[in-house]
Coordinates of C-alpha atoms in Angstrom, one line a residue:
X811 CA 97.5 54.7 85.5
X812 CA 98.3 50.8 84.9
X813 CA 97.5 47.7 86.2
X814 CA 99.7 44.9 86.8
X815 CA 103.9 44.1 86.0
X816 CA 106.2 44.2 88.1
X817 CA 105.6 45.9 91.8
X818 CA 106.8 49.7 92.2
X819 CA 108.2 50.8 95.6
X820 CA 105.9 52.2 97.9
X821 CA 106.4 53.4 101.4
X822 CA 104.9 53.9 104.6
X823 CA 104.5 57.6 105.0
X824 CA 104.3 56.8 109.4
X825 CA 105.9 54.2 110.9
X826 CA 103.3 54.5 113.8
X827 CA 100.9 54.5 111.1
X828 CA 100.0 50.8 110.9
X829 CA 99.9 47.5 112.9
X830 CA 103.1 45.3 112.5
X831 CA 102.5 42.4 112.3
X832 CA 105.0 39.4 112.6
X833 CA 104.2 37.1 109.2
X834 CA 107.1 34.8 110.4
X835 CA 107.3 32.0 112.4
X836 CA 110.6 30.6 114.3
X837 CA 111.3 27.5 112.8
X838 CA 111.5 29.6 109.1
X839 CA 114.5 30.1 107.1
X840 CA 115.2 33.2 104.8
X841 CA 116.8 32.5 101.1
X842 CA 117.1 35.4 98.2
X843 CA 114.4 33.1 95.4
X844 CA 111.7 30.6 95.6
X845 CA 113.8 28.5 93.7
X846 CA 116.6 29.1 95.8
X847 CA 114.1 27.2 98.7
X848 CA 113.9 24.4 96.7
X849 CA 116.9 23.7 95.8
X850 CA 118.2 24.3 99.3
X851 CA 115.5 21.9 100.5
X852 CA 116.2 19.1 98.3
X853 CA 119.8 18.9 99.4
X854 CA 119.6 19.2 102.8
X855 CA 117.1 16.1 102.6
X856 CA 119.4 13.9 100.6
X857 CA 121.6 14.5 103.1
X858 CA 119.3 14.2 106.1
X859 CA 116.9 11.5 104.9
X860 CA 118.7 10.0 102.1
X861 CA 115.9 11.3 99.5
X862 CA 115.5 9.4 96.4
X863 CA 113.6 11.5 94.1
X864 CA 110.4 13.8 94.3
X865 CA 107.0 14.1 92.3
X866 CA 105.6 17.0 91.1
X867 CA 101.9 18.0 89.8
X868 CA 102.1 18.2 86.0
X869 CA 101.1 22.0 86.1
X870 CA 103.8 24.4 87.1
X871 CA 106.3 26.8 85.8
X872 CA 110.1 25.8 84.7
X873 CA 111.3 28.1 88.4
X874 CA 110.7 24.9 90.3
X875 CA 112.1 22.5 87.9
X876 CA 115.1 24.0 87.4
X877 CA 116.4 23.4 90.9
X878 CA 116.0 19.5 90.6
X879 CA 117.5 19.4 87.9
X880 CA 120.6 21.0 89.0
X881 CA 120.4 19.3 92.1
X882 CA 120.4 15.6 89.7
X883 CA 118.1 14.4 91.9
X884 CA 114.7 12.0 90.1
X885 CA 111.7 13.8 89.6
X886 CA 108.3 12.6 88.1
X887 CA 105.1 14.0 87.6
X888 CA 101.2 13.0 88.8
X889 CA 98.7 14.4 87.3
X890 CA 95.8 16.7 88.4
X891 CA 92.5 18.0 86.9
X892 CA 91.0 20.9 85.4
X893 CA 89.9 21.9 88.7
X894 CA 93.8 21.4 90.2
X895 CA 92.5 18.3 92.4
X896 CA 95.1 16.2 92.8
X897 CA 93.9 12.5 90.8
X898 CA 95.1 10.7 93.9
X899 CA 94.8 7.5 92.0
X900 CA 97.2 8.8 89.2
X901 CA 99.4 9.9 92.3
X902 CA 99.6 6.3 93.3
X903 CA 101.2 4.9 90.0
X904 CA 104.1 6.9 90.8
X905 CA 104.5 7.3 94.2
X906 CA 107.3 5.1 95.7
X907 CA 109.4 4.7 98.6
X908 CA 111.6 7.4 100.2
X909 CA 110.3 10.1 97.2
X910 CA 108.8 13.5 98.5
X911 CA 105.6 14.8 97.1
X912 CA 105.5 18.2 96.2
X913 CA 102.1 20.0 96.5
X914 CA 100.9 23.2 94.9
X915 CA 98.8 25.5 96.8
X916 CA 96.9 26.9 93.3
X917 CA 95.5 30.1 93.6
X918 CA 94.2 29.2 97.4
X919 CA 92.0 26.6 96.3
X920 CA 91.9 23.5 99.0
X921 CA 93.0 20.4 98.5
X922 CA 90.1 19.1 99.2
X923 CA 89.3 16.2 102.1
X924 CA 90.5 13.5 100.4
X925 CA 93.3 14.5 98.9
X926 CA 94.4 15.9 102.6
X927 CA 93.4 12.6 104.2
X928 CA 95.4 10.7 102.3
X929 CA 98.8 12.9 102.3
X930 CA 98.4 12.4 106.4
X931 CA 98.3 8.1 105.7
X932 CA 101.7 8.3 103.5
X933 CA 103.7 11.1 105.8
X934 CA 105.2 8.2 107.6
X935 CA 107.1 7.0 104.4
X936 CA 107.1 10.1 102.3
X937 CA 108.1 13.8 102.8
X938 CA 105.2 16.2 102.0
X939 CA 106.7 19.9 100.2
X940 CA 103.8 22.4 99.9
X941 CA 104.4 25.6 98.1
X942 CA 102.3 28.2 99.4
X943 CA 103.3 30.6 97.8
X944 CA 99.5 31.6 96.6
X945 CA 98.0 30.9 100.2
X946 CA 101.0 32.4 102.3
X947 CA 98.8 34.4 104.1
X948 CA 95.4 32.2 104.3
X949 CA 94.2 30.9 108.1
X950 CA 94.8 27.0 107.3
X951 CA 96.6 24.3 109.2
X952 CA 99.9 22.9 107.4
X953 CA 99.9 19.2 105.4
X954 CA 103.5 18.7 104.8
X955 CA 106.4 18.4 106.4
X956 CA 108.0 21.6 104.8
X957 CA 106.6 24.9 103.0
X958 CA 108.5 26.9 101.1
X959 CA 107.0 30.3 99.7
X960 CA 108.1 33.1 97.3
X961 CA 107.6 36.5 99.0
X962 CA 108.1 38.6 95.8
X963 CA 104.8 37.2 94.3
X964 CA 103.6 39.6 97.5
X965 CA 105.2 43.1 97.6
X966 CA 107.6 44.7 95.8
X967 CA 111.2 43.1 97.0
X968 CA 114.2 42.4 95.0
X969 CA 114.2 39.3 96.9
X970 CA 112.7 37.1 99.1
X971 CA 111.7 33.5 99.8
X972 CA 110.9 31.1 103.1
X973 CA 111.3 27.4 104.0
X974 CA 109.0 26.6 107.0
X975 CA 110.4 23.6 108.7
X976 CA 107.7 21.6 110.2
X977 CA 109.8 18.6 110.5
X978 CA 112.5 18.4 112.5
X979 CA 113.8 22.4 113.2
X980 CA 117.3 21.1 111.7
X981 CA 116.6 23.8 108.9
X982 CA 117.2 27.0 110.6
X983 CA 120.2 26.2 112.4
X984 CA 122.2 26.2 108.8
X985 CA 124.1 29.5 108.7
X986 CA 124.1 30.8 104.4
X987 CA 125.9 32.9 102.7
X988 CA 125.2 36.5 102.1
X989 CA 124.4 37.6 98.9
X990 CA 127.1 37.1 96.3
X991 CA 128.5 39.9 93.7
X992 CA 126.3 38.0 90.6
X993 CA 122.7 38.3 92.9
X994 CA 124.1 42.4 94.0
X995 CA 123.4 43.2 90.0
X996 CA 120.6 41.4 90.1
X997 CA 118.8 42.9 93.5
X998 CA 120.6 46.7 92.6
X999 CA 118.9 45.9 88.9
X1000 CA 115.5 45.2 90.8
X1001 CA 115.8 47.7 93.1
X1002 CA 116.5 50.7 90.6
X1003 CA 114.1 49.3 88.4
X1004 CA 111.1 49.2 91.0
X1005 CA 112.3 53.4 92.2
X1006 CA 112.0 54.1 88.5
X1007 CA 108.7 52.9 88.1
X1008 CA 107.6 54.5 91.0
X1009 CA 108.9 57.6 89.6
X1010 CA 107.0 56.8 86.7
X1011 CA 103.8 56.4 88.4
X1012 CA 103.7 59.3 90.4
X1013 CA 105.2 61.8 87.6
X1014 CA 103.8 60.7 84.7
X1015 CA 107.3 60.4 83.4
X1016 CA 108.0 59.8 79.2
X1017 CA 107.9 56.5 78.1
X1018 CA 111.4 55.9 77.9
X1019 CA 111.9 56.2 81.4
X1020 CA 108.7 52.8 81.1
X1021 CA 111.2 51.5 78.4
X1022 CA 113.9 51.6 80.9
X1023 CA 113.0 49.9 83.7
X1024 CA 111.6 47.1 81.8
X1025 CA 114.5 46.6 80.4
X1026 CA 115.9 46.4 83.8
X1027 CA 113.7 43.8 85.7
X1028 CA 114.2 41.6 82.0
X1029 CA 118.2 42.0 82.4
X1030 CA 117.8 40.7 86.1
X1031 CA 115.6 37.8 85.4
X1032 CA 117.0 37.4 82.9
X1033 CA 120.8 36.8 84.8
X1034 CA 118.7 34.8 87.4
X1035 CA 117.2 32.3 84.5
X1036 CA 121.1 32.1 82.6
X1037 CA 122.8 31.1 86.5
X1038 CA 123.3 28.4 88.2
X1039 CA 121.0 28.7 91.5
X1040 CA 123.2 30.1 94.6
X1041 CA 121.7 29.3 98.1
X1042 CA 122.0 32.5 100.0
X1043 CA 120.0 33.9 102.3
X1044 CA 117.8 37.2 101.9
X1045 CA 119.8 40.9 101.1
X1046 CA 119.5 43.3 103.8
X1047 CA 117.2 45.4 101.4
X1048 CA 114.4 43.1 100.7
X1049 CA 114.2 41.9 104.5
X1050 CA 114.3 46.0 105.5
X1051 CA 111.2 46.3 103.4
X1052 CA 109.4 43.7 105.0
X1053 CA 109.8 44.7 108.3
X1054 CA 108.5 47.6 107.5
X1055 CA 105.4 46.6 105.4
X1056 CA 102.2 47.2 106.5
X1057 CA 100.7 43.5 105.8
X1058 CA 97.5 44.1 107.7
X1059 CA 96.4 46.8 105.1
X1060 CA 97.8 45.0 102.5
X1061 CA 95.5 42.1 103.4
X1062 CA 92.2 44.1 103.7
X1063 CA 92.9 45.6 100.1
X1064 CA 93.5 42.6 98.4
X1065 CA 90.2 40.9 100.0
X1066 CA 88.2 44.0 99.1
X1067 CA 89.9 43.8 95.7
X1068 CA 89.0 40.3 95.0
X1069 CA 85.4 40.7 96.0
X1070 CA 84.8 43.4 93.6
X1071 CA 86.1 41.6 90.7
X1072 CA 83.9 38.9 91.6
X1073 CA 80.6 40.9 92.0
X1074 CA 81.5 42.5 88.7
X1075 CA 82.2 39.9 86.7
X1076 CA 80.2 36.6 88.4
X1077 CA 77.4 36.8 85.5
X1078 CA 79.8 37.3 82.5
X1079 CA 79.1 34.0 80.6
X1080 CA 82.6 34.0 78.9
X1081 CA 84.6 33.8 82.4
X1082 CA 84.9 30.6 84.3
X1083 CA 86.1 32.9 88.2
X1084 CA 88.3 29.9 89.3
X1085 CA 88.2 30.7 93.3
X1086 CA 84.9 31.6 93.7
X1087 CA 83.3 33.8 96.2
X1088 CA 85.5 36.4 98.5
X1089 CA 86.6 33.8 101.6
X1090 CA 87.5 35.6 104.6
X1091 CA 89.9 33.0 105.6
X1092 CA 92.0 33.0 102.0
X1093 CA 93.9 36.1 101.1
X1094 CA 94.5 36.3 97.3
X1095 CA 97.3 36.4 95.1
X1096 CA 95.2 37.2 92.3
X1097 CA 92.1 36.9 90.4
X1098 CA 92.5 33.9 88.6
X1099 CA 90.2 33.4 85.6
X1100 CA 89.7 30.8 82.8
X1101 CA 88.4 33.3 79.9
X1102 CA 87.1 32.6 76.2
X1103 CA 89.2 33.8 73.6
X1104 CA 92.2 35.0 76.0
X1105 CA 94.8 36.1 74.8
X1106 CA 92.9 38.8 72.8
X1107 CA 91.4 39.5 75.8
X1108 CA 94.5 39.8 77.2
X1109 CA 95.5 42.4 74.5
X1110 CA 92.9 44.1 74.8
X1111 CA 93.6 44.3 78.7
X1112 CA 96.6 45.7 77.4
X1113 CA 95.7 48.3 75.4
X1114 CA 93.9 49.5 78.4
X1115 CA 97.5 49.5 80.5
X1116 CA 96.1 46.6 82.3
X1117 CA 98.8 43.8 82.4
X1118 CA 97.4 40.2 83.6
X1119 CA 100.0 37.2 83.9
X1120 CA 99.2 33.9 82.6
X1121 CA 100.1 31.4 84.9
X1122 CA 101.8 29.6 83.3
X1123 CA 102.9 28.9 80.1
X1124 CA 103.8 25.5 80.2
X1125 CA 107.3 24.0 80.0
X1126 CA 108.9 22.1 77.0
X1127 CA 108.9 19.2 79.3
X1128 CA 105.5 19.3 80.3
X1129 CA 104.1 20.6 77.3
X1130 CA 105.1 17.3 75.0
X1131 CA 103.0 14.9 77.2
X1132 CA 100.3 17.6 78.5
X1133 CA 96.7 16.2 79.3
X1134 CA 93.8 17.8 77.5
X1135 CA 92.9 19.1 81.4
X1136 CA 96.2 20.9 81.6
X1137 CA 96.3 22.3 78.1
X1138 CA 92.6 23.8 79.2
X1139 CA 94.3 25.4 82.1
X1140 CA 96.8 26.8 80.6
X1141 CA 95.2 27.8 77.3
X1142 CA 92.8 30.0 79.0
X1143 CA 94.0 30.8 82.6
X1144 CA 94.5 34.7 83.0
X1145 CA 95.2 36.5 86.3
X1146 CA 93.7 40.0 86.7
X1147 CA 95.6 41.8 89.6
X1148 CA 93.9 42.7 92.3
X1149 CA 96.7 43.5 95.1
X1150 CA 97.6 46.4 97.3
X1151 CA 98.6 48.7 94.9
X1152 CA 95.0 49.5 93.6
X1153 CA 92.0 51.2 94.6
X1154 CA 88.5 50.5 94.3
X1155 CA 88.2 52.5 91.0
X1156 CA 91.2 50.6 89.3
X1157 CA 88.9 47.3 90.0
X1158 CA 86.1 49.0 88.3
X1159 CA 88.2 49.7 85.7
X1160 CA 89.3 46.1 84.9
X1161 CA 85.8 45.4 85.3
X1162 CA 84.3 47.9 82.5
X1163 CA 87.2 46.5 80.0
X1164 CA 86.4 43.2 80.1
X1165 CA 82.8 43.8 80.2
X1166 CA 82.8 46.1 77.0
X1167 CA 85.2 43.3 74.9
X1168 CA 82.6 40.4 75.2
X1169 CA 79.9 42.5 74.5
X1170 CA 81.0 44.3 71.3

């Protein structure tokens, strides 16, 4: 069986089955795309607050620039480390007067005390945006003034993202549009796509039934990454699913996931494991690594129907006046999957590949 891509549907055999649990809270508003949230964000706060531009951390992928730019609004970028600590001091150059700061949660690594302590000083005179998106789900208290998160990186949904307004509340009273005809192909695109792989999964089907629904999540991204951003809210689909979801479950698996990768490959002298130890207060995304020699590792991975995503290749913008800290990320960051779909053995499994490569 493989590892990795693009979630498959799965369903709860029992509703009674599992514990519901509520992963919203009151003051959040539903969109179709993370990049929707942005977007959606930014104007409203020109609007509200007469924003003037907004800095970003000079590692992230082109989803969250493309919104500013449609919006026209300034952007600028501080830089952070090797570690993804925020060089507060490089913040500082660049920080000015009625800008927001946008914060990436990497991988559910803190922020670390400093970093925090000063966000709280300059919250009077700028607007902190943290994208959670990789600690969604971790027990920690809020920085900013807003979160926005993209549920898809979670379960299999054709779409799905959240603003949290920790501001003011003004957020949720907007009333957006349902989905348009252009994001329908997209989310029926998704949607068949994900059924098909299941189908795949379960029946062993032929690989052109593989060829075909990987053609169909590239046609819908690829519509999504060719548009203009729409702000709508969530389809009916995608927020069906998550009611239904069995997040508790999914949590414990991913945990226990994570913690067997780590015990596996802690003492493997070619992997840098960029989260450390299991925390029972994050739950994770993935396993992030830094790896030597990755992207034949990553093909070897491969080969073995393991499929590990780098995040991320770097932009054209970013890429021309990169750091040698962020060309060290990116070069060799690799993320093994460790989420609810897979068992114990599948762990192992990654485990034994990676183990066999750098000893050959």
């Amino acid at each position: 069986m493989e590892i990795g891509s693009e979630f498959h549907f799965y369903f709860n055999k029992s509703k009674s089955s599992y514990q519901k649990i509520n992963i919203f809270k009151f003051n959040d508003t539903l969109v179709n795309y993370g990049r929707t949230a942005i977007k959606f964000l930014i104007e409203s706060l020109r609007k509200t607050e007469s924003l003037k531009g907004i800095l970003l951390p000079n590692y992230l992928c082109e989803s969250i620039i493309q919104p500013l730019k449609e919006s026209g609004i300034p952007y600028e970028f501080y830089k952070i480390d090797k570690y993804f600590k925020v060089q507060i001091y490089e913040l500082e150059k660049v920080l000015q007067p009625g800008w927001a700061v946008f914060i990436l949660d990497y991988f559910n690594l803190r922020l670390g005390e400093e970093i925090t302590e000063y966000l709280k000083k300059i919250k009077d005179t700028n607007i902190i945006i943290e994208d959670i998106t990789h600690s969604f789900f971790d027990q920690k208290d809020p920085i900013g003034h807003f979160q926005i998160a993209s549920l898809r990186k979670w379960i299999g949904i054709p779409s799905g993202a959240l603003i949290r307004d920790l501001y003011k509340g003004e957020l949720r009273h907007f009333i957006l549009p349902e989905t348009c005809e252009r994001n329908k192909v997209i989310i029926q695109k998704r949607f068949y796509a994900a059924n098909l792989k299941r189908l795949y999964l379960e029946n062993n089907l032929t690989e052109d039934i593989k060829l075909e629904y990987l053609n169909l999540f590239a046609e819908a991204e690829n519509i999504l990454d060719e548009s203009n951003i729409k702000i709508q809210s969530i389809d009916s689909i995608s927020q069906d699913i998550i009611t239904h979801h069995d997040f508790k479950s999914m949590m414990k698996i991913r945990k226990r996931n994570y913690k067997i990768l780590y015990n596996g490959l802690k003492d493997v002298s070619e992997i840098e494991i960029m989260n450390g130890i299991a925390d029972s207060n994050k739950i994770p995304l993935g396993f992030p690594i830094k790896a030597v020699n990755r992207n034949y590792l990553r093909k070897r991975l491969i080969s073995e129907k393991v499929y590990s995503p780098i995040h991320w290749p770097l932009p054209k913008e970013l890429l021309r006046g990169a750091t040698a800290d962020i060309l060290n990320i990116s070069d060799n960051i690799l993320t093994l999957p460790c989420d609810q779909r897979y068992t114990e053995a599948d762990m192992y499994r990654i485990i034994d590949v990676i183990k066999k490569y750098y000893c050959r």
